Amino acid sequence: MTAILGILNVTPDSFSDGGRWQRLDDAVRHAEKLRAAGADWIDVGGESTRPGAHAVDPVEEQSRVIPVVRALADAGIPVSIDTRNSSTAAAAVEAGATMINDVSGGLYDPHMAVVVANTNAHFVVMHWRGGADVAPEYIDVVSEVRSELTSRVAELVVIGVQPERIIIDPGLGFSKTAEHNWEILRRLDELTAVAPVLIGASRKRFIGRLLPDNAPLGRRDAPTATISALAAQAGVWGVRVHDVAATRLALDVWEHWKPGGRP
């Protein structure tokens, strides 16, 4: 079964839903809805990583996310913490998170790998060349992403991160053009051969190009669900999405369609 991470941004400035879930009660209720819709994990983030976003002080980040992580964990909901900061990751694990999702793959904060190694948390290692604003320059994007992720995984294992806890993310939209993103999706089998793969395509700009100009962000959920099903067909470990219900339905279709699938 392909895992679904439901996105819960407790930030004022995320590109899709900034400011909607900043109050603790609102965030918990939304997480419960995502869980009921079929999310296997709730991915809680307190810092926007959209192009042009400013870094958030870890103290401020923790004030946003830790109460939410603790409330969800206390309710028995599996939680992933979406952070680049090792102190936030450590605090979130202490509060009950069982996955750390780092868009920098541990490169932004040099202490992140040690924090991960000292926990039993899963670690999502995203391909990162310095953030969403770095120029996308590749000769063969898939080969280069695969090579850089393979090297990063090897470095993490040497530091002490358990290899079976590592999940890789090719970083769609991070220092990549729309053409790069589609090429990665077309060749996912080259990445699944390295480690379990998480795909985060939800509502991103390259999907918006399929729609009329100024279409609401929610219109991107149907193509996101289609990508989720095709990614599942390609063998990915999981997908990270805003609209869990649409993706759950698309994945259910794939579960029935595939050879030996559910009747």
mmCIF file of C-alpha atoms in Angstrom:
data_model
loop_
_atom_site.group_PDB
_atom_site.id
_atom_site.type_symbol
_atom_site.label_atom_id
_atom_site.label_comp_id
_atom_site.label_asym_id
_atom_site.label_seq_id
_atom_site.Cartn_x
_atom_site.Cartn_y
_atom_site.Cartn_z
ATOM 1 C CA MET A 1 0.000 0.000 0.000
ATOM 2 C CA THR A 2 1.274 3.453 -0.907
ATOM 3 C CA ALA A 3 1.429 5.702 2.159
ATOM 4 C CA ILE A 4 -0.281 9.097 2.194
ATOM 5 C CA LEU A 5 1.160 12.039 4.111
ATOM 6 C CA GLY A 6 -1.509 14.661 4.683
ATOM 7 C CA ILE A 7 -0.080 18.182 4.681
ATOM 8 C CA LEU A 8 -0.752 20.384 7.714
ATOM 9 C CA ASN A 9 0.925 23.791 7.448
ATOM 10 C CA VAL A 10 0.756 25.815 10.659
ATOM 11 C CA THR A 11 2.322 28.849 9.019
ATOM 12 C CA PRO A 12 1.053 32.298 8.019
ATOM 13 C CA ASP A 13 2.656 32.201 4.565
ATOM 14 C CA SER A 14 2.516 28.756 2.944
ATOM 15 C CA PHE A 15 1.681 29.049 -0.750
ATOM 16 C CA SER A 16 -1.496 26.946 -0.540
ATOM 17 C CA ASP A 17 -3.077 27.271 2.888
ATOM 18 C CA GLY A 18 -0.991 29.774 4.854
ATOM 19 C CA GLY A 19 -2.772 31.041 7.963
ATOM 20 C CA ARG A 20 -5.704 28.622 7.870
ATOM 21 C CA TRP A 21 -4.488 26.241 10.569
ATOM 22 C CA GLN A 22 -2.504 28.472 12.934
ATOM 23 C CA ARG A 23 -4.869 28.016 15.897
ATOM 24 C CA LEU A 24 -4.278 24.730 17.718
ATOM 25 C CA ASP A 25 -7.921 23.644 17.673
ATOM 26 C CA ASP A 26 -8.253 24.367 13.960
ATOM 27 C CA ALA A 27 -5.039 22.491 13.184
ATOM 28 C CA VAL A 28 -6.094 19.429 15.185
ATOM 29 C CA ARG A 29 -9.560 19.346 13.607
ATOM 30 C CA HIS A 30 -8.065 19.580 10.124
ATOM 31 C CA ALA A 31 -5.586 16.803 10.927
ATOM 32 C CA GLU A 32 -8.417 14.613 12.159
ATOM 33 C CA LYS A 33 -10.275 15.207 8.882
ATOM 34 C CA LEU A 34 -7.153 14.299 6.889
ATOM 35 C CA ARG A 35 -6.737 11.153 8.943
ATOM 36 C CA ALA A 36 -10.400 10.183 8.489
ATOM 37 C CA ALA A 37 -10.022 10.753 4.734
ATOM 38 C CA GLY A 38 -7.209 8.199 4.595
ATOM 39 C CA ALA A 39 -3.934 9.854 5.602
ATOM 40 C CA ASP A 40 -1.410 7.445 7.097
ATOM 41 C CA TRP A 41 0.661 10.305 8.527
ATOM 42 C CA ILE A 42 0.070 13.973 9.214
ATOM 43 C CA ASP A 43 3.055 16.032 8.042
ATOM 44 C CA VAL A 44 3.214 19.109 10.278
ATOM 45 C CA GLY A 45 5.255 22.102 9.108
ATOM 46 C CA GLY A 46 5.924 25.488 10.695
ATOM 47 C CA GLU A 47 8.091 27.094 8.012
ATOM 48 C CA SER A 48 7.170 27.806 4.419
ATOM 49 C CA THR A 49 9.665 26.617 1.792
ATOM 50 C CA ARG A 50 7.977 28.313 -1.162
ATOM 51 C CA PRO A 51 10.207 30.453 -3.414
ATOM 52 C CA GLY A 52 10.998 33.754 -1.725
ATOM 53 C CA ALA A 53 9.999 32.603 1.765
ATOM 54 C CA HIS A 54 12.123 33.737 4.701
ATOM 55 C CA ALA A 55 13.722 31.354 7.195
ATOM 56 C CA VAL A 56 11.902 31.046 10.513
ATOM 57 C CA ASP A 57 13.745 31.095 13.836
ATOM 58 C CA PRO A 58 13.607 27.587 15.341
ATOM 59 C CA VAL A 59 12.093 28.949 18.564
ATOM 60 C CA GLU A 60 9.209 30.470 16.608
ATOM 61 C CA GLU A 61 8.898 27.334 14.492
ATOM 62 C CA GLN A 62 8.635 25.163 17.600
ATOM 63 C CA SER A 63 5.999 27.419 19.140
ATOM 64 C CA ARG A 64 3.899 26.726 16.041
ATOM 65 C CA VAL A 65 4.402 22.996 15.615
ATOM 66 C CA ILE A 66 5.125 21.316 18.959
ATOM 67 C CA PRO A 67 1.656 21.825 20.505
ATOM 68 C CA VAL A 68 0.122 20.365 17.332
ATOM 69 C CA VAL A 69 2.527 17.421 17.217
ATOM 70 C CA ARG A 70 1.871 16.629 20.874
ATOM 71 C CA ALA A 71 -1.914 16.849 20.498
ATOM 72 C CA LEU A 72 -1.942 14.586 17.446
ATOM 73 C CA ALA A 73 0.461 12.050 18.947
ATOM 74 C CA ASP A 74 -1.601 11.956 22.151
ATOM 75 C CA ALA A 75 -4.635 11.168 19.975
ATOM 76 C CA GLY A 76 -2.794 8.244 18.397
ATOM 77 C CA ILE A 77 -2.291 9.907 15.009
ATOM 78 C CA PRO A 78 1.078 9.181 13.337
ATOM 79 C CA VAL A 79 2.984 12.443 12.914
ATOM 80 C CA SER A 80 5.772 13.566 10.615
ATOM 81 C CA ILE A 81 7.584 16.819 11.363
ATOM 82 C CA ASP A 82 8.472 18.893 8.301
ATOM 83 C CA THR A 83 11.563 20.862 9.344
ATOM 84 C CA ARG A 84 15.136 21.754 8.391
ATOM 85 C CA ASN A 85 16.113 22.502 11.988
ATOM 86 C CA SER A 86 17.611 19.813 14.198
ATOM 87 C CA SER A 87 16.343 21.368 17.431
ATOM 88 C CA THR A 88 12.782 21.360 16.074
ATOM 89 C CA ALA A 89 13.161 17.769 14.901
ATOM 90 C CA ALA A 90 14.411 16.682 18.323
ATOM 91 C CA ALA A 91 11.596 18.505 20.132
ATOM 92 C CA ALA A 92 8.999 17.052 17.777
ATOM 93 C CA VAL A 93 10.231 13.490 18.277
ATOM 94 C CA GLU A 94 10.134 14.046 22.024
ATOM 95 C CA ALA A 95 6.540 15.257 21.594
ATOM 96 C CA GLY A 96 5.614 12.103 19.689
ATOM 97 C CA ALA A 97 6.581 12.504 16.009
ATOM 98 C CA THR A 98 7.881 9.323 14.395
ATOM 99 C CA MET A 99 9.097 10.769 11.093
ATOM 100 C CA ILE A 100 11.366 13.707 10.243
ATOM 101 C CA ASN A 101 10.836 15.226 6.795
ATOM 102 C CA ASP A 102 13.733 17.532 5.897
ATOM 103 C CA VAL A 103 13.606 19.383 2.570
ATOM 104 C CA SER A 104 17.378 19.805 2.754
ATOM 105 C CA GLY A 105 18.109 16.150 3.468
ATOM 106 C CA GLY A 106 20.060 17.204 6.548
ATOM 107 C CA LEU A 107 22.292 19.653 4.667
ATOM 108 C CA TYR A 108 20.795 22.893 6.020
ATOM 109 C CA ASP A 109 21.519 22.078 9.674
ATOM 110 C CA PRO A 110 24.754 20.128 10.253
ATOM 111 C CA HIS A 111 23.348 18.666 13.480
ATOM 112 C CA MET A 112 20.278 17.110 11.841
ATOM 113 C CA ALA A 113 21.893 13.792 10.907
ATOM 114 C CA VAL A 114 23.112 13.207 14.462
ATOM 115 C CA VAL A 115 19.658 14.001 15.856
ATOM 116 C CA VAL A 116 18.095 11.526 13.436
ATOM 117 C CA ALA A 117 20.704 8.874 14.236
ATOM 118 C CA ASN A 118 19.853 9.184 17.930
ATOM 119 C CA THR A 119 16.150 8.484 17.330
ATOM 120 C CA ASN A 120 14.148 5.665 15.795
ATOM 121 C CA ALA A 121 12.343 8.108 13.525
ATOM 122 C CA HIS A 122 12.000 7.621 9.795
ATOM 123 C CA PHE A 123 13.950 10.249 7.856
ATOM 124 C CA VAL A 124 12.769 11.735 4.559
ATOM 125 C CA VAL A 125 15.840 12.926 2.671
ATOM 126 C CA MET A 126 14.891 15.378 -0.048
ATOM 127 C CA HIS A 127 17.151 16.291 -2.948
ATOM 128 C CA TRP A 128 18.386 19.810 -2.232
ATOM 129 C CA ARG A 129 20.805 22.197 -3.883
ATOM 130 C CA GLY A 130 20.222 25.098 -1.541
ATOM 131 C CA GLY A 131 16.520 25.920 -1.732
ATOM 132 C CA ALA A 132 13.706 26.641 -4.145
ATOM 133 C CA ASP A 133 15.376 29.809 -5.480
ATOM 134 C CA VAL A 134 18.583 28.131 -6.737
ATOM 135 C CA ALA A 135 18.907 28.067 -10.535
ATOM 136 C CA PRO A 136 17.880 24.696 -12.029
ATOM 137 C CA GLU A 137 20.940 23.566 -13.957
ATOM 138 C CA TYR A 138 21.196 19.911 -14.975
ATOM 139 C CA ILE A 139 22.515 17.890 -17.883
ATOM 140 C CA ASP A 140 20.474 14.784 -16.976
ATOM 141 C CA VAL A 141 18.215 15.682 -14.061
ATOM 142 C CA VAL A 142 17.277 12.129 -13.079
ATOM 143 C CA SER A 143 20.813 10.786 -13.169
ATOM 144 C CA GLU A 144 22.095 13.755 -11.169
ATOM 145 C CA VAL A 145 19.305 13.611 -8.591
ATOM 146 C CA ARG A 146 19.830 9.879 -8.211
ATOM 147 C CA SER A 147 23.604 10.287 -7.813
ATOM 148 C CA GLU A 148 23.295 13.092 -5.266
ATOM 149 C CA LEU A 149 20.662 11.272 -3.227
ATOM 150 C CA THR A 150 22.690 8.053 -3.290
ATOM 151 C CA SER A 151 25.721 9.923 -1.968
ATOM 152 C CA ARG A 152 23.650 11.657 0.681
ATOM 153 C CA VAL A 153 22.148 8.389 1.898
ATOM 154 C CA ALA A 154 25.642 6.873 2.144
ATOM 155 C CA GLU A 155 26.824 9.863 4.208
ATOM 156 C CA LEU A 156 23.870 9.523 6.572
ATOM 157 C CA VAL A 157 24.474 5.811 7.086
ATOM 158 C CA VAL A 158 28.113 6.492 7.980
ATOM 159 C CA ILE A 159 26.926 9.029 10.570
ATOM 160 C CA GLY A 160 24.677 6.402 12.087
ATOM 161 C CA VAL A 161 21.234 6.776 10.513
ATOM 162 C CA GLN A 162 19.686 3.338 10.051
ATOM 163 C CA PRO A 163 19.349 2.696 6.296
ATOM 164 C CA GLU A 164 15.955 1.024 6.698
ATOM 165 C CA ARG A 165 14.642 4.288 8.183
ATOM 166 C CA ILE A 166 15.612 6.409 5.153
ATOM 167 C CA ILE A 167 13.106 7.549 2.517
ATOM 168 C CA ILE A 168 14.205 9.705 -0.415
ATOM 169 C CA ASP A 169 12.331 12.544 -2.103
ATOM 170 C CA PRO A 170 13.490 13.886 -5.506
ATOM 171 C CA GLY A 171 12.385 17.409 -4.565
ATOM 172 C CA LEU A 172 9.906 18.303 -7.283
ATOM 173 C CA GLY A 173 9.889 22.060 -7.730
ATOM 174 C CA PHE A 174 13.058 22.669 -5.743
ATOM 175 C CA SER A 175 15.662 24.045 -8.163
ATOM 176 C CA LYS A 176 13.860 22.253 -10.982
ATOM 177 C CA THR A 177 11.847 23.408 -13.972
ATOM 178 C CA ALA A 178 8.505 21.936 -14.969
ATOM 179 C CA GLU A 179 10.330 19.875 -17.589
ATOM 180 C CA HIS A 180 12.691 18.531 -14.922
ATOM 181 C CA ASN A 181 9.750 17.581 -12.699
ATOM 182 C CA TRP A 182 7.992 15.645 -15.452
ATOM 183 C CA GLU A 183 11.219 13.873 -16.425
ATOM 184 C CA ILE A 184 11.683 12.749 -12.809
ATOM 185 C CA LEU A 185 8.121 11.426 -12.700
ATOM 186 C CA ARG A 186 8.585 9.586 -15.997
ATOM 187 C CA ARG A 187 11.706 7.839 -14.645
ATOM 188 C CA LEU A 188 10.728 7.092 -11.052
ATOM 189 C CA ASP A 189 11.939 3.513 -11.387
ATOM 190 C CA GLU A 190 15.522 4.836 -11.420
ATOM 191 C CA LEU A 191 14.950 6.343 -7.965
ATOM 192 C CA THR A 192 12.958 3.526 -6.378
ATOM 193 C CA ALA A 193 15.999 1.336 -7.016
ATOM 194 C CA VAL A 194 17.951 3.510 -4.512
ATOM 195 C CA ALA A 195 15.534 3.629 -1.547
ATOM 196 C CA PRO A 196 11.826 4.026 -0.773
ATOM 197 C CA VAL A 197 10.588 7.171 -2.515
ATOM 198 C CA LEU A 198 8.212 9.920 -1.354
ATOM 199 C CA ILE A 199 6.670 12.163 -4.014
ATOM 200 C CA GLY A 200 5.536 15.690 -3.144
ATOM 201 C CA ALA A 201 3.793 17.100 -6.208
ATOM 202 C CA SER A 202 0.680 18.461 -4.527
ATOM 203 C CA ARG A 203 -0.600 21.771 -5.922
ATOM 204 C CA LYS A 204 2.837 22.738 -7.235
ATOM 205 C CA ARG A 205 3.346 25.284 -9.972
ATOM 206 C CA PHE A 206 4.175 22.794 -12.713
ATOM 207 C CA ILE A 207 0.743 21.194 -12.206
ATOM 208 C CA GLY A 208 -0.874 24.617 -12.424
ATOM 209 C CA ARG A 209 0.422 24.904 -15.978
ATOM 210 C CA LEU A 210 -2.134 22.251 -16.969
ATOM 211 C CA LEU A 211 -4.969 24.577 -15.936
ATOM 212 C CA PRO A 212 -6.305 27.945 -17.101
ATOM 213 C CA ASP A 213 -4.490 31.016 -15.825
ATOM 214 C CA ASN A 214 -5.589 32.090 -12.334
ATOM 215 C CA ALA A 215 -7.387 28.802 -11.667
ATOM 216 C CA PRO A 216 -7.899 28.248 -7.900
ATOM 217 C CA LEU A 217 -5.236 26.123 -6.216
ATOM 218 C CA GLY A 218 -7.849 23.494 -5.397
ATOM 219 C CA ARG A 219 -8.157 22.773 -9.133
ATOM 220 C CA ARG A 220 -4.701 21.247 -8.881
ATOM 221 C CA ASP A 221 -5.953 18.431 -6.629
ATOM 222 C CA ALA A 222 -7.334 16.235 -9.427
ATOM 223 C CA PRO A 223 -4.050 16.175 -11.390
ATOM 224 C CA THR A 224 -2.226 15.667 -8.078
ATOM 225 C CA ALA A 225 -4.353 12.588 -7.414
ATOM 226 C CA THR A 226 -3.576 11.297 -10.915
ATOM 227 C CA ILE A 227 0.141 11.756 -10.275
ATOM 228 C CA SER A 228 -0.286 9.917 -6.964
ATOM 229 C CA ALA A 229 -1.833 6.896 -8.693
ATOM 230 C CA LEU A 230 0.803 6.837 -11.424
ATOM 231 C CA ALA A 231 3.543 7.186 -8.809
ATOM 232 C CA ALA A 232 2.047 4.250 -6.914
ATOM 233 C CA GLN A 233 2.121 2.263 -10.153
ATOM 234 C CA ALA A 234 5.822 3.164 -10.450
ATOM 235 C CA GLY A 235 6.463 1.716 -6.988
ATOM 236 C CA VAL A 236 6.885 4.739 -4.744
ATOM 237 C CA TRP A 237 6.658 4.349 -0.974
ATOM 238 C CA GLY A 238 4.367 7.332 -0.454
ATOM 239 C CA VAL A 239 2.893 10.627 -1.595
ATOM 240 C CA ARG A 240 2.508 13.936 0.254
ATOM 241 C CA VAL A 241 -0.722 15.769 -0.565
ATOM 242 C CA HIS A 242 -3.149 18.487 0.516
ATOM 243 C CA ASP A 243 -6.360 16.761 -0.645
ATOM 244 C CA VAL A 244 -6.147 13.358 0.999
ATOM 245 C CA ALA A 245 -9.621 12.190 -0.050
ATOM 246 C CA ALA A 246 -8.949 12.629 -3.783
ATOM 247 C CA THR A 247 -5.601 10.862 -3.562
ATOM 248 C CA ARG A 248 -7.004 8.056 -1.388
ATOM 249 C CA LEU A 249 -9.652 7.397 -4.043
ATOM 250 C CA ALA A 250 -7.083 7.434 -6.843
ATOM 251 C CA LEU A 251 -4.849 5.014 -4.936
ATOM 252 C CA ASP A 252 -7.821 2.742 -4.242
ATOM 253 C CA VAL A 253 -8.435 2.586 -7.989
ATOM 254 C CA TRP A 254 -4.816 1.528 -8.501
ATOM 255 C CA GLU A 255 -5.064 -1.065 -5.712
ATOM 256 C CA HIS A 256 -7.994 -2.685 -7.544
ATOM 257 C CA TRP A 257 -6.465 -2.281 -11.004
ATOM 258 C CA LYS A 258 -2.992 -3.742 -10.400
ATOM 259 C CA PRO A 259 -2.299 -7.466 -10.920
ATOM 260 C CA GLY A 260 -3.412 -9.380 -7.855
ATOM 261 C CA GLY A 261 -5.167 -6.291 -6.548
ATOM 262 C CA ARG A 262 -8.111 -6.054 -4.205
ATOM 263 C CA PRO A 263 -11.397 -7.447 -5.607
#
